Structures are given as structure tokens and as C-alpha cells.
Amino acid sequence: MSLNELLKSIADQPERSREVPSPPPLETVAFFVRWSRALKSWKVSTLADYAGVSVSTVERVERGERVSVENLDRIAVALGYEAGKLHTPRIPLGPDKAAEDLIETYGYLEQVSVVPLKTQKAIRDAAKCVGILVHKPDVPDDHDDDIANLAEWIDLAGFILSEEIERDRQKSERRRLYNDIHKHVAEMERQGLTVLIGIMDAPQPQFPDAQVAILAITTKAADPGAVKREHIWVDRRNVSNLRFEVADEDT
């Protein structure tokens, strides 16, 4: 079933009783799984691998076909939800409440392009930003020091590569900076992490062109497809309240 056919099927469904709990319709489950997978930028095979099910099982779910509740639970957990999410009977939400929940869950998300933090350009672009936001879902606290150190390296790059200073720096110093950051990232990768970087607009009243660097870090075990990811979804509310200090003209 194509996406358009799936959406039409959902639209044509008869209204469910709001008094008797019932399982979500297969078409609704299919759309939810497709959407959740797309938010992670996972291929069907990536979801199948992480869920421990076959590719054909995921494809059947996404076509709105019936599969076992065990496989539905595996897929739900792989996508970050609790077991039972895709099949537990429930009272359906009314249209207004459903729209409200969708806005709360997805309405603030913004797509941000990301690349592996492996090139000088990626470092330079991040260093030009006014701040860094770290996105590290499900990364164990054991890695906090390495992540904090990487953020400090990027801050240092912003200082060293600033226009005023770069004129007086030897190329060897800049090259050493890039190498140090690349070595740090390589060590994090050896520890089972994937390190991506993206740039997100964060306009402020006094800084309309301000941008922040999004440092996206995941574990290879929990997110095996991250290394090939081209974008992530970031909650705009994480940057909407940022405030940047302006130095007094007399200082």
C-alpha cells in the first residue's frame, strides 16, 4: 500500500467508539511506524535489524498488514516506545485532542542537516556558531566527559579560527587544532559512538543571523543507522529562549 493509499484508507475509516477500547487500526499503525522511522532517518532494514525482525515483517506492518503482537512490540521498542504501543486497546482521541497531541509531539520539530564531524569544513562551520546544543539520546553518562571535552574543543576552535586571530596564526597551528579534534572524535567512535554535527538557525532580537551547532551523538548499538544519517529533528524550543550577552561599548 502506497503512502497516499494509506492516508486515504485512514481518512475513510469509520469513527471508532469512544466508550469501548479497541486496538489501533492497522492503517494507523502503519502510518505511525513509517513516520517514526522517518524521524530517525532509518531505512526499513535498519529498523528490522534493531528490532530483531525480518525486513518483510517491517514492510508488512508499514503496508497495514497484520503481524504478531510480539513483533509489534519489538518494533515499538526499537523506535523508542513502550511495548504495547502498537496494539493495546484504547479509547480513541477526538479530532481536537489528536491534533493537539500531534502539535505537542511534532509541531516544534525542525529538520537539521548533519554530517560526520570528520572534516575541517565541519569544524569551521561549527566554530562560527554562537553556541552548541548537545543531542545525545540514550548515550550512557560514562561518555559525558568526552562529550564535554569535544564541546570545549569546538569552542576553542571558534576562538582560534576567528577572523582577527586567524591572520596571525600559522597554518601548522590550525592543522594541529583540526588533528586534535579529529583524534578526539576517532577515540569516541572507538568507544562505540557516532558523532554528527549540524547547524541550526537561532535568531535573536539583537542577533538575527545567529546560529547554533547541533552536536548529535548516539551509540552505534542503539542507533546503528546514524552514521549514514543526513538530518535529525530538533525541538525549536531548545533554542528559542537562548540569550546572548552584548558587551557594553565602554568595556
Coordinates of N, CA and C in Angstrom, one line a residue:
M1 N 0.8 -1.2 0.0 CA 0.0 0.0 0.0 C 0.9 1.2 0.0
S2 N 0.7 2.1 -1.0 CA 1.5 3.4 -1.0 C 1.1 4.3 0.1
L3 N 1.9 5.3 0.3 CA 1.6 6.3 1.4 C 0.3 7.0 1.1
N4 N 0.0 7.4 -0.1 CA -1.2 8.1 -0.4 C -2.4 7.1 -0.2
E5 N -2.3 5.9 -0.6 CA -3.4 4.9 -0.4 C -3.6 4.7 1.1
L6 N -2.5 4.7 1.9 CA -2.6 4.5 3.3 C -3.3 5.7 4.0
L7 N -3.0 6.9 3.6 CA -3.7 8.1 4.1 C -5.1 8.1 3.8
K8 N -5.5 7.7 2.5 CA -6.9 7.7 2.1 C -7.6 6.6 2.9
S9 N -7.0 5.5 3.2 CA -7.6 4.4 3.9 C -7.9 4.9 5.4
I10 N -7.0 5.6 6.0 CA -7.2 6.2 7.3 C -8.3 7.2 7.3
A11 N -8.4 8.0 6.3 CA -9.4 9.0 6.2 C -10.8 8.4 6.0
D12 N -10.8 7.3 5.4 CA -12.1 6.6 5.1 C -12.6 5.7 6.2
Q13 N -11.8 5.5 7.2 CA -12.2 4.6 8.3 C -13.4 5.2 9.0
P14 N -14.3 4.3 9.4 CA -15.5 4.7 10.2 C -15.0 5.2 11.6
E15 N -15.7 6.1 12.2 CA -15.4 6.6 13.5 C -15.5 5.5 14.6
R16 N -14.4 5.4 15.4 CA -14.4 4.3 16.4 C -15.1 4.8 17.6
S17 N -15.6 3.8 18.4 CA -16.4 4.1 19.6 C -15.5 4.8 20.6
R18 N -16.0 5.8 21.3 CA -15.2 6.5 22.3 C -15.6 6.0 23.7
E19 N -16.3 4.9 23.7 CA -16.7 4.3 25.0 C -16.1 2.9 25.2
V20 N -15.8 2.2 24.1 CA -15.3 0.8 24.2 C -13.8 0.9 23.7
P21 N -12.8 0.5 24.5 CA -11.5 0.5 24.0 C -11.3 -0.5 22.8
S22 N -10.5 -0.2 21.9 CA -10.2 -1.0 20.7 C -8.8 -0.8 20.3
P23 N -8.1 -1.8 19.7 CA -6.8 -1.7 19.2 C -6.7 -0.6 18.1
P24 N -5.6 0.0 17.9 CA -5.5 1.0 16.8 C -5.6 0.3 15.5
P25 N -6.3 0.9 14.5 CA -6.4 0.2 13.2 C -5.0 0.0 12.5
L26 N -5.0 -1.1 11.7 CA -3.7 -1.4 11.1 C -3.1 -0.3 10.3
E27 N -4.0 0.4 9.6 CA -3.5 1.5 8.8 C -2.9 2.6 9.6
T28 N -3.5 2.9 10.8 CA -2.9 3.9 11.7 C -1.6 3.5 12.2
V29 N -1.5 2.2 12.5 CA -0.2 1.6 13.0 C 0.9 1.8 11.9
A30 N 0.4 1.4 10.7 CA 1.4 1.5 9.5 C 1.9 2.9 9.3
F31 N 1.0 3.9 9.4 CA 1.5 5.3 9.2 C 2.4 5.7 10.4
F32 N 2.0 5.3 11.6 CA 2.8 5.7 12.8 C 4.2 5.1 12.7
V33 N 4.3 3.9 12.3 CA 5.7 3.3 12.2 C 6.5 3.9 11.1
R34 N 5.8 4.2 9.9 CA 6.5 4.9 8.8 C 7.0 6.3 9.3
W35 N 6.2 7.0 10.0 CA 6.5 8.3 10.4 C 7.6 8.3 11.5
S36 N 7.5 7.4 12.4 CA 8.6 7.3 13.5 C 9.9 6.9 12.9
R37 N 9.9 6.0 11.9 CA 11.1 5.5 11.2 C 11.7 6.7 10.5
A38 N 10.9 7.5 9.8 CA 11.4 8.6 9.0 C 12.0 9.7 9.9
L39 N 11.5 9.9 11.1 CA 12.0 10.8 12.1 C 13.5 10.4 12.5
K40 N 13.7 9.2 12.5 CA 15.1 8.7 12.8 C 16.0 8.5 11.6
S41 N 15.4 8.8 10.4 CA 16.1 8.6 9.1 C 16.6 7.2 9.0
W42 N 15.8 6.2 9.4 CA 16.2 4.8 9.3 C 15.6 4.2 8.1
K43 N 16.4 3.4 7.5 CA 15.9 2.5 6.4 C 15.1 1.4 7.0
V44 N 14.3 0.7 6.2 CA 13.5 -0.4 6.7 C 14.4 -1.5 7.3
S45 N 15.5 -1.7 6.6 CA 16.5 -2.7 7.1 C 17.1 -2.3 8.4
T46 N 17.3 -1.0 8.7 CA 17.9 -0.6 9.9 C 16.9 -0.9 11.1
L47 N 15.6 -0.5 10.9 CA 14.6 -0.8 11.9 C 14.5 -2.3 12.1
A48 N 14.5 -3.1 11.0 CA 14.4 -4.6 11.1 C 15.6 -5.1 12.0
D49 N 16.8 -4.6 11.7 CA 18.0 -5.1 12.4 C 17.9 -4.8 13.9
Y50 N 17.5 -3.6 14.2 CA 17.5 -3.1 15.6 C 16.3 -3.8 16.3
A51 N 15.2 -4.1 15.6 CA 14.0 -4.7 16.3 C 14.2 -6.2 16.4
G52 N 15.2 -6.8 15.6 CA 15.3 -8.2 15.6 C 14.2 -9.0 14.9
V53 N 13.7 -8.3 13.8 CA 12.7 -8.9 13.0 C 13.1 -8.9 11.5
S54 N 12.4 -9.6 10.7 CA 12.8 -9.6 9.3 C 12.4 -8.3 8.6
V55 N 13.1 -8.0 7.5 CA 12.7 -6.8 6.7 C 11.2 -7.0 6.2
S56 N 10.8 -8.2 5.8 CA 9.5 -8.4 5.3 C 8.4 -8.1 6.4
T57 N 8.8 -8.4 7.7 CA 7.9 -8.1 8.8 C 7.6 -6.6 8.9
V58 N 8.7 -5.8 8.8 CA 8.5 -4.3 8.9 C 7.7 -3.8 7.7
E59 N 8.0 -4.4 6.5 CA 7.3 -4.0 5.3 C 5.8 -4.3 5.4
R60 N 5.5 -5.5 6.0 CA 4.1 -5.8 6.2 C 3.4 -4.9 7.1
V61 N 4.0 -4.5 8.2 CA 3.5 -3.5 9.2 C 3.2 -2.2 8.5
E62 N 4.2 -1.8 7.7 CA 4.1 -0.5 7.0 C 3.1 -0.5 5.8
R63 N 2.7 -1.7 5.4 CA 1.6 -1.8 4.4 C 0.2 -1.9 5.1
G64 N 0.2 -1.9 6.4 CA -1.1 -2.1 7.1 C -1.6 -3.5 7.2
E65 N -0.6 -4.5 7.2 CA -1.0 -5.9 7.2 C -0.8 -6.4 8.7
R66 N -1.4 -7.5 9.0 CA -1.3 -8.0 10.4 C -0.1 -8.8 10.6
V67 N 0.6 -8.5 11.8 CA 1.7 -9.3 12.2 C 1.5 -9.6 13.7
S68 N 2.3 -10.5 14.3 CA 2.1 -10.9 15.7 C 2.4 -9.7 16.6
V69 N 1.7 -9.8 17.8 CA 1.9 -8.7 18.8 C 3.4 -8.7 19.3
E70 N 4.0 -9.9 19.3 CA 5.4 -9.9 19.7 C 6.3 -9.1 18.8
N71 N 6.0 -9.2 17.5 CA 6.8 -8.4 16.5 C 6.5 -6.9 16.6
L72 N 5.2 -6.6 16.8 CA 4.8 -5.2 17.0 C 5.5 -4.6 18.2
D73 N 5.6 -5.4 19.3 CA 6.3 -4.9 20.5 C 7.8 -4.7 20.2
R74 N 8.4 -5.6 19.4 CA 9.8 -5.5 19.1 C 10.1 -4.2 18.3
I75 N 9.2 -3.9 17.4 CA 9.3 -2.7 16.5 C 9.0 -1.4 17.4
A76 N 8.0 -1.5 18.2 CA 7.8 -0.3 19.1 C 9.0 0.0 20.0
V77 N 9.5 -1.0 20.6 CA 10.7 -0.8 21.5 C 11.9 -0.2 20.7
A78 N 12.1 -0.8 19.5 CA 13.2 -0.3 18.7 C 13.0 1.2 18.3
L79 N 11.8 1.6 18.2 CA 11.6 3.0 17.8 C 11.5 3.9 19.0
G80 N 11.7 3.3 20.2 CA 11.8 4.1 21.4 C 10.5 4.2 22.2
Y81 N 9.5 3.4 21.9 CA 8.2 3.4 22.6 C 8.1 2.2 23.5
E82 N 7.1 2.2 24.3 CA 6.9 1.1 25.2 C 6.2 -0.1 24.5
A83 N 6.5 -1.3 25.0 CA 5.8 -2.5 24.5 C 4.3 -2.2 24.6
G84 N 3.5 -2.7 23.6 CA 2.1 -2.5 23.6 C 1.6 -1.2 22.9
K85 N 2.5 -0.3 22.6 CA 2.2 0.9 22.0 C 1.4 0.7 20.7
L86 N 1.7 -0.3 19.9 CA 1.1 -0.5 18.6 C -0.1 -1.4 18.6
H87 N -0.5 -2.0 19.7 CA -1.7 -2.9 19.7 C -2.6 -2.9 20.9
T88 N -2.2 -2.2 22.0 CA -3.0 -2.2 23.2 C -4.4 -1.5 22.9
P89 N -5.5 -2.1 23.2 CA -6.8 -1.4 23.1 C -6.8 -0.1 23.9
R90 N -7.5 0.9 23.3 CA -7.6 2.2 23.9 C -8.8 3.0 23.4
I91 N -9.2 4.0 24.2 CA -10.3 4.8 23.7 C -9.7 5.8 22.7
P92 N -10.2 5.9 21.5 CA -9.6 6.9 20.5 C -9.7 8.3 21.0
L93 N -8.8 9.1 20.6 CA -8.8 10.6 20.9 C -9.8 11.2 19.9
G94 N -10.4 12.3 20.3 CA -11.2 13.1 19.4 C -10.3 13.8 18.5
P95 N -10.9 14.4 17.4 CA -10.1 15.1 16.4 C -9.3 16.3 17.0
D96 N -9.9 17.0 18.0 CA -9.3 18.2 18.6 C -8.1 17.7 19.4
K97 N -8.3 16.7 20.2 CA -7.3 16.3 21.1 C -6.1 15.6 20.3
A98 N -6.5 14.9 19.3 CA -5.5 14.3 18.4 C -4.6 15.3 17.8
A99 N -5.2 16.4 17.3 CA -4.5 17.5 16.7 C -3.6 18.2 17.7
E100 N -4.1 18.4 18.9 CA -3.3 19.0 20.0 C -2.1 18.1 20.3
D101 N -2.3 16.8 20.4 CA -1.2 15.9 20.7 C -0.1 15.9 19.6
L102 N -0.6 15.9 18.4 CA 0.4 16.0 17.2 C 1.2 17.2 17.3
I103 N 0.6 18.4 17.6 CA 1.4 19.6 17.6 C 2.4 19.6 18.7
E104 N 1.9 19.0 19.9 CA 2.8 19.0 21.0 C 4.0 18.0 20.8
T105 N 3.7 16.9 20.1 CA 4.8 15.9 19.8 C 5.7 16.3 18.7
Y106 N 5.1 16.8 17.6 CA 5.9 17.0 16.3 C 5.9 18.5 15.9
G107 N 5.0 19.3 16.4 CA 4.9 20.6 15.8 C 6.0 21.6 16.0
Y108 N 6.9 21.2 17.0 CA 8.1 22.1 17.2 C 9.3 21.6 16.6
L109 N 9.2 20.5 15.9 CA 10.5 19.9 15.4 C 10.9 20.6 14.1
E110 N 12.2 20.7 14.0 CA 12.8 21.3 12.8 C 13.9 20.4 12.3
Q111 N 13.9 20.2 11.0 CA 14.9 19.3 10.3 C 16.2 20.0 10.2
V112 N 17.2 19.4 10.7 CA 18.6 20.0 10.6 C 19.5 19.0 9.9
S113 N 20.2 19.5 8.9 CA 21.1 18.7 8.1 C 22.3 18.4 9.0
V114 N 22.9 17.2 9.0 CA 24.0 16.8 9.8 C 25.0 16.0 8.9
V115 N 26.3 16.1 9.3 CA 27.4 15.4 8.6 C 28.3 14.8 9.7
P116 N 29.0 13.8 9.4 CA 30.0 13.3 10.4 C 31.0 14.4 10.7
L117 N 31.5 14.5 12.0 CA 32.4 15.5 12.4 C 33.8 15.0 12.0
K118 N 34.1 15.0 10.7 CA 35.4 14.4 10.3 C 36.2 15.3 9.3
T119 N 35.6 16.5 9.0 CA 36.3 17.3 8.0 C 36.6 18.7 8.7
Q120 N 37.6 19.4 8.1 CA 37.9 20.7 8.5 C 36.7 21.7 8.3
K121 N 36.0 21.5 7.2 CA 34.8 22.4 7.0 C 33.8 22.2 8.1
A122 N 33.5 21.0 8.5 CA 32.5 20.7 9.5 C 32.9 21.4 10.8
I123 N 34.2 21.4 11.1 CA 34.7 22.1 12.3 C 34.6 23.6 12.2
R124 N 35.0 24.1 11.0 CA 34.9 25.6 10.8 C 33.5 26.0 10.9
D125 N 32.6 25.3 10.3 CA 31.2 25.7 10.4 C 30.6 25.8 11.8
A126 N 31.0 24.7 12.6 CA 30.5 24.7 14.0 C 31.2 25.8 14.8
A127 N 32.4 26.1 14.5 CA 33.2 27.1 15.3 C 32.6 28.5 15.1
K128 N 31.9 28.7 14.0 CA 31.4 30.0 13.7 C 30.1 30.3 14.5
C129 N 29.5 29.2 15.1 CA 28.2 29.4 15.7 C 28.4 30.0 17.1
V130 N 27.3 30.6 17.6 CA 27.3 31.3 18.9 C 27.2 30.4 20.1
G131 N 26.8 29.1 19.8 CA 26.7 28.2 20.9 C 26.6 26.8 20.4
I132 N 26.6 25.8 21.3 CA 26.5 24.4 21.0 C 25.4 23.8 21.8
L133 N 24.5 23.0 21.1 CA 23.5 22.2 21.8 C 23.9 20.7 21.5
V134 N 23.9 20.0 22.6 CA 24.3 18.6 22.5 C 23.0 17.7 22.6
H135 N 22.9 16.9 21.5 CA 21.7 16.0 21.4 C 22.3 14.6 21.6
K136 N 22.0 13.9 22.7 CA 22.7 12.6 23.0 C 21.6 11.6 23.6
P137 N 20.6 11.3 22.8 CA 19.6 10.4 23.3 C 20.2 9.0 23.7
D138 N 19.9 8.6 24.9 CA 20.2 7.2 25.3 C 21.7 6.9 25.4
V139 N 22.6 8.0 25.4 CA 24.0 7.8 25.5 C 24.3 7.7 27.0
P140 N 25.0 6.6 27.4 CA 25.3 6.5 28.9 C 26.1 7.6 29.4
D141 N 25.9 7.9 30.7 CA 26.6 9.0 31.4 C 28.1 8.8 31.4
D142 N 28.6 7.6 31.2 CA 30.0 7.3 31.1 C 30.7 8.2 30.1
H143 N 30.0 8.6 29.1 CA 30.6 9.4 28.0 C 30.5 10.9 28.2
D144 N 29.9 11.3 29.3 CA 29.7 12.8 29.5 C 31.0 13.6 29.4
D145 N 32.1 13.1 30.0 CA 33.3 13.8 30.0 C 33.9 14.0 28.6
D146 N 33.8 12.9 27.8 CA 34.3 13.0 26.4 C 33.5 14.0 25.6
I147 N 32.2 14.0 25.8 CA 31.3 14.9 25.1 C 31.5 16.3 25.5
A148 N 31.7 16.6 26.8 CA 32.0 17.9 27.2 C 33.3 18.4 26.7
N149 N 34.3 17.5 26.6 CA 35.6 17.9 26.1 C 35.5 18.2 24.6
L150 N 34.7 17.5 23.9 CA 34.6 17.8 22.5 C 33.9 19.2 22.3
A151 N 32.9 19.5 23.1 CA 32.3 20.8 23.0 C 33.3 21.9 23.3
E152 N 34.2 21.6 24.3 CA 35.2 22.6 24.6 C 36.2 22.8 23.4
W153 N 36.5 21.7 22.7 CA 37.4 21.8 21.6 C 36.8 22.7 20.5
I154 N 35.4 22.5 20.3 CA 34.8 23.3 19.3 C 34.7 24.8 19.7
D155 N 34.5 25.0 21.0 CA 34.6 26.4 21.5 C 36.0 27.0 21.2
L156 N 37.0 26.2 21.5 CA 38.4 26.7 21.3 C 38.6 27.0 19.8
A157 N 38.0 26.2 18.9 CA 38.2 26.4 17.5 C 37.5 27.7 17.1
G158 N 36.4 28.0 17.7 CA 35.8 29.3 17.5 C 36.7 30.5 17.8
F159 N 37.5 30.4 18.8 CA 38.4 31.4 19.2 C 39.6 31.5 18.3
I160 N 40.2 30.3 18.0 CA 41.4 30.3 17.2 C 41.2 30.7 15.8
L161 N 40.0 30.2 15.3 CA 39.7 30.5 13.8 C 38.9 31.8 13.6
S162 N 38.8 32.6 14.6 CA 38.1 33.9 14.4 C 38.9 34.7 13.4
E163 N 38.3 35.6 12.7 CA 39.0 36.3 11.6 C 40.1 37.1 12.2
E164 N 40.0 37.7 13.3 CA 41.0 38.6 13.9 C 42.3 37.8 14.2
I165 N 42.1 36.6 14.7 CA 43.2 35.8 15.1 C 43.8 35.0 14.0
E166 N 43.0 34.5 13.1 CA 43.5 33.6 12.0 C 44.5 34.2 11.2
R167 N 44.5 35.5 11.0 CA 45.5 36.2 10.2 C 46.9 36.0 10.8
D168 N 47.0 35.9 12.1 CA 48.3 35.8 12.7 C 48.7 34.4 13.1
R169 N 47.9 33.4 12.8 CA 48.2 32.0 13.1 C 48.9 31.3 12.0
Q170 N 49.8 30.5 12.3 CA 50.5 29.7 11.3 C 49.5 28.5 10.9
K171 N 49.6 28.1 9.6 CA 48.8 27.0 9.2 C 49.0 25.8 10.0
S172 N 50.3 25.6 10.5 CA 50.6 24.4 11.3 C 49.7 24.4 12.6
E173 N 49.5 25.6 13.2 CA 48.7 25.6 14.4 C 47.3 25.2 14.1
R174 N 46.7 25.7 13.0 CA 45.3 25.4 12.7 C 45.2 23.9 12.4
R175 N 46.2 23.4 11.6 CA 46.2 22.0 11.3 C 46.3 21.1 12.5
R176 N 47.1 21.6 13.5 CA 47.2 20.8 14.8 C 45.8 20.8 15.5
L177 N 45.1 21.9 15.5 CA 43.8 22.0 16.1 C 42.8 21.0 15.4
Y178 N 42.8 21.0 14.1 CA 41.9 20.1 13.4 C 42.3 18.6 13.8
N179 N 43.6 18.3 13.8 CA 44.0 17.0 14.1 C 43.6 16.6 15.5
D180 N 43.7 17.5 16.4 CA 43.4 17.2 17.8 C 41.9 16.8 17.9
I181 N 41.0 17.6 17.2 CA 39.6 17.4 17.3 C 39.3 16.1 16.6
H182 N 39.9 15.8 15.4 CA 39.7 14.6 14.7 C 40.1 13.3 15.6
K183 N 41.2 13.5 16.3 CA 41.6 12.4 17.1 C 40.6 12.1 18.3
H184 N 40.1 13.2 18.8 CA 39.1 13.1 19.9 C 37.9 12.4 19.4
V185 N 37.4 12.8 18.2 CA 36.2 12.2 17.6 C 36.5 10.7 17.3
A186 N 37.7 10.4 16.8 CA 38.0 9.0 16.5 C 38.0 8.1 17.7
E187 N 38.5 8.7 18.8 CA 38.5 7.9 20.1 C 37.1 7.7 20.6
M188 N 36.2 8.6 20.4 CA 34.8 8.4 20.8 C 34.2 7.4 19.9
E189 N 34.5 7.4 18.6 CA 34.0 6.3 17.7 C 34.5 4.9 18.1
R190 N 35.7 4.9 18.6 CA 36.3 3.6 19.0 C 35.5 3.1 20.3
Q191 N 34.9 4.0 21.0 CA 34.1 3.7 22.2 C 32.7 3.3 21.8
G192 N 32.4 3.3 20.5 CA 31.1 2.9 20.1 C 30.1 4.0 19.9
L193 N 30.6 5.2 19.7 CA 29.7 6.4 19.5 C 29.7 6.8 18.0
T194 N 28.7 7.4 17.6 CA 28.6 8.1 16.3 C 28.5 9.6 16.6
V195 N 29.4 10.4 15.9 CA 29.4 11.9 16.2 C 29.0 12.6 14.9
L196 N 27.9 13.3 15.0 CA 27.5 14.1 13.8 C 27.4 15.6 14.3
I197 N 27.4 16.5 13.3 CA 27.3 17.9 13.6 C 26.4 18.6 12.6
G198 N 25.6 19.5 13.0 CA 24.7 20.2 12.2 C 24.6 21.7 12.6
I199 N 24.0 22.5 11.8 CA 23.9 24.0 12.1 C 22.4 24.3 12.0
M200 N 22.0 25.0 13.1 CA 20.6 25.4 13.2 C 20.4 26.9 13.4
D201 N 19.6 27.5 12.6 CA 19.3 29.0 12.8 C 18.7 29.2 14.2
A202 N 19.2 30.2 14.9 CA 18.7 30.5 16.2 C 18.6 32.1 16.4
P203 N 17.8 32.7 15.5 CA 17.7 34.2 15.5 C 17.3 34.8 16.9
Q204 N 17.9 35.8 17.3 CA 17.6 36.6 18.5 C 17.4 38.0 18.1
P205 N 16.7 38.8 19.0 CA 16.4 40.2 18.6 C 17.6 41.0 18.2
Q206 N 18.7 40.8 18.9 CA 20.0 41.5 18.6 C 20.9 40.8 17.7
F207 N 20.6 39.5 17.4 CA 21.4 38.7 16.6 C 20.5 37.9 15.6
P208 N 19.9 38.6 14.6 CA 19.0 37.9 13.7 C 19.6 36.8 12.9
D209 N 20.9 36.8 12.7 CA 21.6 35.7 11.9 C 22.3 34.7 12.8
A210 N 22.0 34.7 14.0 CA 22.7 33.7 14.9 C 22.4 32.3 14.6
Q211 N 23.3 31.4 14.8 CA 23.2 30.0 14.5 C 23.8 29.3 15.7
V212 N 23.3 28.1 15.9 CA 23.9 27.2 17.0 C 24.4 25.9 16.3
A213 N 25.4 25.3 16.8 CA 25.9 24.0 16.3 C 25.1 22.9 17.1
I214 N 24.6 21.9 16.4 CA 23.9 20.8 17.0 C 24.9 19.6 17.0
L215 N 25.4 19.2 18.1 CA 26.3 18.1 18.3 C 25.4 16.9 18.6
A216 N 25.2 16.0 17.6 CA 24.4 14.8 17.7 C 25.2 13.6 17.9
I217 N 25.0 13.0 19.1 CA 25.8 11.8 19.4 C 24.9 10.7 19.8
T218 N 25.1 9.5 19.2 CA 24.4 8.3 19.6 C 25.3 7.1 19.7
T219 N 24.8 6.1 20.3 CA 25.6 4.9 20.4 C 25.3 4.0 19.1
K220 N 26.4 3.4 18.6 CA 26.2 2.5 17.5 C 25.3 1.3 17.8
A221 N 25.3 0.9 19.0 CA 24.4 -0.3 19.4 C 23.0 0.1 19.4
A222 N 22.6 1.3 19.8 CA 21.2 1.7 19.9 C 20.7 2.4 18.6
D223 N 21.6 2.9 17.8 CA 21.2 3.6 16.6 C 22.2 3.3 15.5
P224 N 22.1 2.1 15.0 CA 23.1 1.6 14.0 C 23.1 2.3 12.7
G225 N 22.0 3.0 12.3 CA 22.0 3.7 11.1 C 22.4 5.1 11.1
A226 N 22.9 5.6 12.3 CA 23.2 7.0 12.5 C 24.3 7.5 11.6
V227 N 25.3 6.6 11.3 CA 26.5 7.0 10.6 C 26.1 7.5 9.1
K228 N 25.0 7.0 8.6 CA 24.5 7.4 7.3 C 23.4 8.4 7.3
R229 N 23.1 8.9 8.5 CA 22.1 9.9 8.6 C 22.4 11.2 8.0
E230 N 21.5 11.9 7.3 CA 21.7 13.1 6.7 C 21.0 14.3 7.4
H231 N 20.1 14.0 8.3 CA 19.4 15.0 9.0 C 18.9 14.4 10.3
I232 N 18.6 15.3 11.3 CA 18.0 14.9 12.5 C 16.9 16.0 12.8
W233 N 16.0 15.6 13.7 CA 14.9 16.6 14.1 C 15.2 17.2 15.4
V234 N 15.2 18.5 15.5 CA 15.5 19.2 16.8 C 14.3 20.0 17.2
D235 N 14.0 20.0 18.5 CA 12.9 20.8 19.0 C 13.3 22.3 19.0
R236 N 12.6 23.1 18.3 CA 12.9 24.5 18.2 C 12.9 25.2 19.6
R237 N 12.1 24.7 20.5 CA 12.1 25.3 21.8 C 13.4 25.2 22.6
N238 N 14.3 24.3 22.1 CA 15.6 24.2 22.8 C 16.5 25.5 22.5
V239 N 16.1 26.2 21.4 CA 17.0 27.3 21.1 C 16.2 28.6 21.1
S240 N 14.8 28.6 21.3 CA 14.0 29.8 21.2 C 14.3 30.7 22.4
N241 N 14.7 30.2 23.5 CA 14.9 31.0 24.7 C 16.4 31.4 24.9
L242 N 17.3 31.1 24.0 CA 18.7 31.4 24.1 C 18.8 33.0 24.2
R243 N 19.7 33.4 25.0 CA 20.0 34.8 25.1 C 21.5 35.0 25.1
F244 N 22.0 35.9 24.2 CA 23.4 36.1 24.0 C 23.7 37.5 24.6
E245 N 24.8 37.5 25.4 CA 25.2 38.8 26.1 C 25.8 39.7 25.1
V246 N 25.6 41.0 25.2 CA 26.2 42.0 24.4 C 27.1 42.8 25.3
A247 N 28.4 42.9 24.9 CA 29.3 43.6 25.7 C 29.0 45.1 25.7
D248 N 29.2 45.8 26.8 CA 29.0 47.2 26.9 C 30.0 47.9 26.0
E249 N 29.6 49.0 25.3 CA 30.5 49.7 24.4 C 31.7 50.3 25.2
D250 N 31.6 50.6 26.5 CA 32.7 51.1 27.2 C 33.7 50.1 27.8
T251 N 33.3 48.8 27.6 CA 34.2 47.8 28.2 C 35.3 47.4 27.2

